[in-house]
Coordinates of C-alpha atoms in Angstrom, one line a residue:
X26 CA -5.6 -12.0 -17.9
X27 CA -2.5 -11.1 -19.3
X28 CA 1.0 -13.0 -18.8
X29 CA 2.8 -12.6 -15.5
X30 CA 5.5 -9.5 -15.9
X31 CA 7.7 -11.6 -13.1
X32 CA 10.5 -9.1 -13.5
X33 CA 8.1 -6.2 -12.5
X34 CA 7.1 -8.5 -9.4
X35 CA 10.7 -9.3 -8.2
X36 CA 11.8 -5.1 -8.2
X37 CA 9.2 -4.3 -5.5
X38 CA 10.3 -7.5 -3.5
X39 CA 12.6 -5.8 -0.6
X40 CA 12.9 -6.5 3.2
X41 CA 10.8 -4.3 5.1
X42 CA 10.6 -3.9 8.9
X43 CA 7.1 -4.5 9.6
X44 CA 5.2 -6.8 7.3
X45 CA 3.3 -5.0 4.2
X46 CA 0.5 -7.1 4.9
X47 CA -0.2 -8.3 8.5
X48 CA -3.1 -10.9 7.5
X49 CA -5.4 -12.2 10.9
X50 CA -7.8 -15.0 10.8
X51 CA -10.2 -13.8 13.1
X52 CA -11.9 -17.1 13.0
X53 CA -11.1 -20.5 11.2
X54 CA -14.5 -21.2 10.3
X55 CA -15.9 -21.1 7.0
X56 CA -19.6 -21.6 5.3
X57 CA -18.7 -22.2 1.7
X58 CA -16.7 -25.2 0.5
X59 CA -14.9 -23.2 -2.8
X60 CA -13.1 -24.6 -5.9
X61 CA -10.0 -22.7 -5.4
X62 CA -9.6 -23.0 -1.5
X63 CA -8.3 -25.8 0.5
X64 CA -10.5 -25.1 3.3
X65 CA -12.6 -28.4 2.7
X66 CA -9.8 -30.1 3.3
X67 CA -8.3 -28.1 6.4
X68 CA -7.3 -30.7 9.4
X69 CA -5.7 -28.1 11.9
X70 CA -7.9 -26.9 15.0
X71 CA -10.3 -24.7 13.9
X72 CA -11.1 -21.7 16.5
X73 CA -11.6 -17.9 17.2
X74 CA -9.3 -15.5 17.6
X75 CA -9.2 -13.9 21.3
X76 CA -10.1 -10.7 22.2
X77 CA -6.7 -10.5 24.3
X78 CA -4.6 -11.8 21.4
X79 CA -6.2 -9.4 19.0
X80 CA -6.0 -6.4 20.8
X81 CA -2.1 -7.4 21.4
X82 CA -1.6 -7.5 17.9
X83 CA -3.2 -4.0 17.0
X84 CA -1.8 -2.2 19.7
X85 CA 1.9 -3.4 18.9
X86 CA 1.3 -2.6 15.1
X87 CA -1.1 1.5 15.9
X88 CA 2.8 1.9 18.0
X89 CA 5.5 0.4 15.9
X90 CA 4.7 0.2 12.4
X91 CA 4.9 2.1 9.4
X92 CA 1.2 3.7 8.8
X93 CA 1.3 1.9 5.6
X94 CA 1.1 -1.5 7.4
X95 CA -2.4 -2.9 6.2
X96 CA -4.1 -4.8 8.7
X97 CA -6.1 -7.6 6.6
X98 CA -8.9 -9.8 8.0
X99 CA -8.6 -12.9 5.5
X100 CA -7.2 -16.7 5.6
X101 CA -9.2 -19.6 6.1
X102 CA -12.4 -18.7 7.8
X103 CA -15.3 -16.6 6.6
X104 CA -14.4 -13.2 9.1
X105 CA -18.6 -11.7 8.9
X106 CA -19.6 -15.5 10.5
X107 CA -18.0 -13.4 13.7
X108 CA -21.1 -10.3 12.1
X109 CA -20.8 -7.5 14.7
X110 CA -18.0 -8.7 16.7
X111 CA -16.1 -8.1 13.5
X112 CA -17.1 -4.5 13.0
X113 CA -15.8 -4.2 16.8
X114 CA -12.9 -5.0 16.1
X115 CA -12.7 -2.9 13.4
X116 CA -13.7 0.1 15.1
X117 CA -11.1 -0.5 17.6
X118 CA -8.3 -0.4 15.2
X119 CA -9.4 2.0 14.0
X120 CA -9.4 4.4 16.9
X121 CA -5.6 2.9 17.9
X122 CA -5.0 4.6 14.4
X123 CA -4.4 1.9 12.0
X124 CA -4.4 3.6 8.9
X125 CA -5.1 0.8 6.5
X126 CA -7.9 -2.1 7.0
X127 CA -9.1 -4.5 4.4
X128 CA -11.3 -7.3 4.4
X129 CA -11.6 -10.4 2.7
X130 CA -15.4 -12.0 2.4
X131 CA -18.1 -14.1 0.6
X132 CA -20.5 -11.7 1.5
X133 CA -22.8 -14.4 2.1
X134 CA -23.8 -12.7 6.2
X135 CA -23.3 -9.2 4.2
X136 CA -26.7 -8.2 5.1
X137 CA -28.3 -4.5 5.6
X138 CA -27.7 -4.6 9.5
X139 CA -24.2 -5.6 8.4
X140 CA -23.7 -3.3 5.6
X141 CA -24.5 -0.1 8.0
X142 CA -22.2 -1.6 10.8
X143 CA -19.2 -2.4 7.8
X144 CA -19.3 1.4 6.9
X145 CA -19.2 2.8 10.5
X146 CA -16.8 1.1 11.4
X147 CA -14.1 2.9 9.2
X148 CA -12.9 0.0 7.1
X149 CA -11.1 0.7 4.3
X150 CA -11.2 -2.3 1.2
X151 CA -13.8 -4.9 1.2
X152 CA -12.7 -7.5 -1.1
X153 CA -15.9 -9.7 -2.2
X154 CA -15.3 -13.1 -3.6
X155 CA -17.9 -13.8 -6.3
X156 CA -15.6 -15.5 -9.1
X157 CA -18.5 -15.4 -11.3
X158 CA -20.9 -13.6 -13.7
X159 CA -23.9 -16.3 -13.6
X160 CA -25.2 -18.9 -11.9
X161 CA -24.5 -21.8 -13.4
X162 CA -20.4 -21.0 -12.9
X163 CA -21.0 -19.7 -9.6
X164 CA -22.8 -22.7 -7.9
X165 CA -19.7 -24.9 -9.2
X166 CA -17.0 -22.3 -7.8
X167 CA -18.4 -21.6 -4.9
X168 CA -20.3 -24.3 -3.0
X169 CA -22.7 -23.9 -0.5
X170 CA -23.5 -19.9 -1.7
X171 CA -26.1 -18.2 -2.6
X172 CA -25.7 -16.3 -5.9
X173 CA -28.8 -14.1 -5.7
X174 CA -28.1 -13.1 -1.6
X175 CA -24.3 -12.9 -3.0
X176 CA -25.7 -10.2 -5.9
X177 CA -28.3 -8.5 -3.4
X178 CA -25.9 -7.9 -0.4
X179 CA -23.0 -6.1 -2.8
X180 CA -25.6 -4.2 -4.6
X181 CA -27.0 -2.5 -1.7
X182 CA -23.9 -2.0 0.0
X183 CA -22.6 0.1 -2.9
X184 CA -25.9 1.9 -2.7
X185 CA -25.5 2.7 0.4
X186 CA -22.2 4.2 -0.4
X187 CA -22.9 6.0 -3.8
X188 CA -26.1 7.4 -1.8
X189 CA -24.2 8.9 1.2
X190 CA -21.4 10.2 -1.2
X191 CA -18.9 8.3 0.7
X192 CA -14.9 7.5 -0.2
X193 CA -14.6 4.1 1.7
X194 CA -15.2 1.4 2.5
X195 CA -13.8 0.7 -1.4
X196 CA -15.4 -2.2 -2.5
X197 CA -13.8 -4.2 -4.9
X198 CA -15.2 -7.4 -6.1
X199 CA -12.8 -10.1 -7.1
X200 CA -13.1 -12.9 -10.2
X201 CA -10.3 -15.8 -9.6
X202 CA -9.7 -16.9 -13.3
X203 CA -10.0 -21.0 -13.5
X204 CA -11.4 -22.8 -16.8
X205 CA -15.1 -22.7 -15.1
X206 CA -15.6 -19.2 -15.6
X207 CA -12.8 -17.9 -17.7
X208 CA -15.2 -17.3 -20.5
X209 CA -17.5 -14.7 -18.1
X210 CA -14.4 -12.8 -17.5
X211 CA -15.2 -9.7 -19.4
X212 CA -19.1 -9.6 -18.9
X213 CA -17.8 -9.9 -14.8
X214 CA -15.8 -6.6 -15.2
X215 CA -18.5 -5.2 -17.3
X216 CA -21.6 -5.5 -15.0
X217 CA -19.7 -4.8 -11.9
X218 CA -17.7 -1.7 -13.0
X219 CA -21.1 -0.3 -14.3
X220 CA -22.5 -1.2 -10.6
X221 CA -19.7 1.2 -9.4
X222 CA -17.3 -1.3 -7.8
X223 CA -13.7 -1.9 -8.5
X224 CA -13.0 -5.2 -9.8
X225 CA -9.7 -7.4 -9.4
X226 CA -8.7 -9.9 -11.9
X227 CA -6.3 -12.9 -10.3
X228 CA -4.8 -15.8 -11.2
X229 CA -5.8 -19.0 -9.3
X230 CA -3.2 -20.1 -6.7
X231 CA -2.0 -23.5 -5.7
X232 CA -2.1 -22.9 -1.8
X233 CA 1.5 -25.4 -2.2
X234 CA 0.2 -28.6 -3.6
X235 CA -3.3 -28.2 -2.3
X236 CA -4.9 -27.1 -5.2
X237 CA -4.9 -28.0 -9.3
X238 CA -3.4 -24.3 -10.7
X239 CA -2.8 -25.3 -14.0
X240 CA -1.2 -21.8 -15.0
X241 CA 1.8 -22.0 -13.1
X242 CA 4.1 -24.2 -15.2
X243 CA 7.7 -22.9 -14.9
X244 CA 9.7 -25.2 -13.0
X245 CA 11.2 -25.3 -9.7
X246 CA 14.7 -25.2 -11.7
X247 CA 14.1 -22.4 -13.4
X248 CA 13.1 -20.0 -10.4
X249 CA 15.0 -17.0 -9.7
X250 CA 13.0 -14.5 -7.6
X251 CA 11.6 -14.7 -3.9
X252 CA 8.0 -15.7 -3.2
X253 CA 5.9 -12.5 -2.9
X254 CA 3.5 -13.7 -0.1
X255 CA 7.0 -14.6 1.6
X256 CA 8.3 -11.4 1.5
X257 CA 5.5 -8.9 2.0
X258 CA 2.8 -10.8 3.9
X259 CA 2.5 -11.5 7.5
X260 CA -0.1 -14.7 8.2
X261 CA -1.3 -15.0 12.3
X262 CA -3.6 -17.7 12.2
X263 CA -5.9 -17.6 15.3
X264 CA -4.4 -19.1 17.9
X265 CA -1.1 -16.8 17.2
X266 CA 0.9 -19.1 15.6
X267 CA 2.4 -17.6 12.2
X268 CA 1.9 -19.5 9.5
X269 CA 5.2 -18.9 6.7
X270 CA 2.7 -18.3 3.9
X271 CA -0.8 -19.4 1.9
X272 CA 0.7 -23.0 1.4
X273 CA 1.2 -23.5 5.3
X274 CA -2.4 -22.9 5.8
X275 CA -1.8 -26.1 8.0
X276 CA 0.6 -24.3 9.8
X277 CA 3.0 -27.3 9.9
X278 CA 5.8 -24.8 9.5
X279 CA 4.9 -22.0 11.9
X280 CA 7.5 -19.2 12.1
X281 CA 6.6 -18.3 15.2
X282 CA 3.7 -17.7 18.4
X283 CA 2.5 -14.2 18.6
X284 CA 0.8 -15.3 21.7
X285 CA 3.9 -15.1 23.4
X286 CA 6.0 -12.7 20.7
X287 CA 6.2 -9.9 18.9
X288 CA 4.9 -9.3 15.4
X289 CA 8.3 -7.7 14.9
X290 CA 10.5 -10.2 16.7
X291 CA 8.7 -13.0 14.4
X292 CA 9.0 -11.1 11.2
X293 CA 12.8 -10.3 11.9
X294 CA 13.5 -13.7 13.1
X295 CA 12.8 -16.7 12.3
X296 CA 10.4 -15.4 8.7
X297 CA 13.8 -13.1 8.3
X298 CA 16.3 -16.1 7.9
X299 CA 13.8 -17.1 5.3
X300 CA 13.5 -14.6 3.3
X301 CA 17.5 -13.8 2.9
X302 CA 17.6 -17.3 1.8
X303 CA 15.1 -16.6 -1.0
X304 CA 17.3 -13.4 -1.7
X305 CA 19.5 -15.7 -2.0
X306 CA 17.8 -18.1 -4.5
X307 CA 17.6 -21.0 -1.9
X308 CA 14.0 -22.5 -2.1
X309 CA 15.1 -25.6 -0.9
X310 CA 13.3 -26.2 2.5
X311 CA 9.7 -26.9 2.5
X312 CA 6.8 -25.8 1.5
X313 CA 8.8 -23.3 -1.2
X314 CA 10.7 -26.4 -2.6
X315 CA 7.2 -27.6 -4.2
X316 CA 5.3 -24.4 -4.4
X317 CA 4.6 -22.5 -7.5
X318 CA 2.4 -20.1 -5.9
X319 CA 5.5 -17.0 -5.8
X320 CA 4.9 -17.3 -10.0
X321 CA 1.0 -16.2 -9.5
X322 CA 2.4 -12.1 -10.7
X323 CA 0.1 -9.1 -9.5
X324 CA -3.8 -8.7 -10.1
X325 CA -5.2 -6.6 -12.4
X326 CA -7.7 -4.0 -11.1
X327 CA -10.3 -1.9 -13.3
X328 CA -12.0 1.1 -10.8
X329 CA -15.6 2.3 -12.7
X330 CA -14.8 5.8 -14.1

């Protein structure tokens, strides 16, 4: 990857009324154990979210938000372990008019059945996690996969696409760049750009302390913009509470209960008093005052031509 252009970063970093992101875990659970994730080590509840809580959340974002709000099904847990339940969902946003659904997945339950439900239901971005172009690096990045049902499940969902002549879902298959596959980088983006998906290039995060992210190395002291996820990104883990950002997967310092709020009363309350104080180049409450995660930069993506 190329260096982090910060000073890019910090110039789209602005306080918005809604949340650029609005990111649900539909479920906490997960199959895979991965290098890069602190799931394995994940001591809060683990649950589902509820119909009644979801539905809550949709309907207050289809009538108050900007139609750029993207609704994204991500966090924790493996969202397709939920299989057509998710697609459901999906649908139903869908027909309250969110404009913008994406997905986050390990494709693992990506199956055919799946695959046809996925594109009826109107998503917009899949996201595949693969972080790998063989074996070998794959089985130590992602535990508990299956590389060749990973491979089979991506290749036939962009066939079904490409066959049907069809815009969306996008998929875009992603490669987190750590010293076990760093090397596969560019025969990654090769094989899956000639497949005919789009491919994003990102640099590992720390999740806080969680997780060894040995690029990040300026320090604390010499900080002088606001943490991205911060400022754009909305997390509702799935009991409601809001989770500040990707290091309080925990939720240890919830911002709020969107059982018993609004997304916009949380995101111009409590989350708003944070942010200004990152406008204001105060990082010193926790987990920002040991996080290096807002230095990650943006990921590069490479659509086939």
């Amino acid at each position: 990857m190329e260096k982090p252009d910060l000073k890019r970063v910090k110039k789209t970093l602005r306080l918005t009324p809604y949340p650029v992101n609005l990111i649900l875990e539909m479920a906490s659970y997960c199959n895979l154990r991965c290098l890069a994730c602190p799931y394995p080590f994940l001591e809060r509840k683990k649950g589902k979210m509820s119909d009644k809580l979801y539905k809550k959340i949709i309907n207050e974002v289809a009538e108050n938000s900007p139609a750029d709000t993207i609704v994204w099904y991500a966090f924790m847990g493996e969202p397709l372990m939920l299989k057509d339940k998710l697609t459901q969902k999906i649908k139903y946003a869908k027909a309250r008019g969110i404009k913008n659904i994406h997905l986050n997945t390990n494709a693992i339950f990506l199956d055919d059945k799946i695959a046809e439900l996925i594109i009826a239901s109107g998503l917009d971005k899949v996201i595949i996690s693969v972080d790998a172009y063989t074996e070998a690096a794959y089985s130590k990045i992602r535990r508990g996969g299956n590389f060749t049902i990973l491979k089979k499940n991506i290749i036939n969902l962009l066939d079904k696409i490409k066959v049907r002549k069809l815009t969306k879902p996008e998929v875009i298959v992603q490669f987190i760049v750590m010293d076990e596959n760093k090397n596969e980088e560019n025969k990654f983006k090769d094989f899956w750009l000639k497949k005919g998906a789009c491919v994003k290039i990102r640099r590992k995060l720390g999740w806080g302390e969680s997780i060894e992210a040995k690029d990040l190395i300026i320090p604390q002291s010499k900080r002088n913009m606001p943490c991205p996820w911060l400022m754009r990104q909305m997390v509702i883990l799935w009991d409601g509470k809001v989770a500040q950002c990707d290091a309080d997967y925990e939720g240890k310092y919830a911002a709020g209960d969107v059982s018993r709020q609004t997304v916009h009363e949380v995101w111009n309350g409590e989350l708003l008093k944070r942010k200004k104080r990152h406008l204001n180049n105060d990082f010193n409450f926790p987990p920002c005052s040991t996080c290096n995660d807002w230095q990650v930069g943006m990921s590069e993506f490479y659509r086939p031509k």
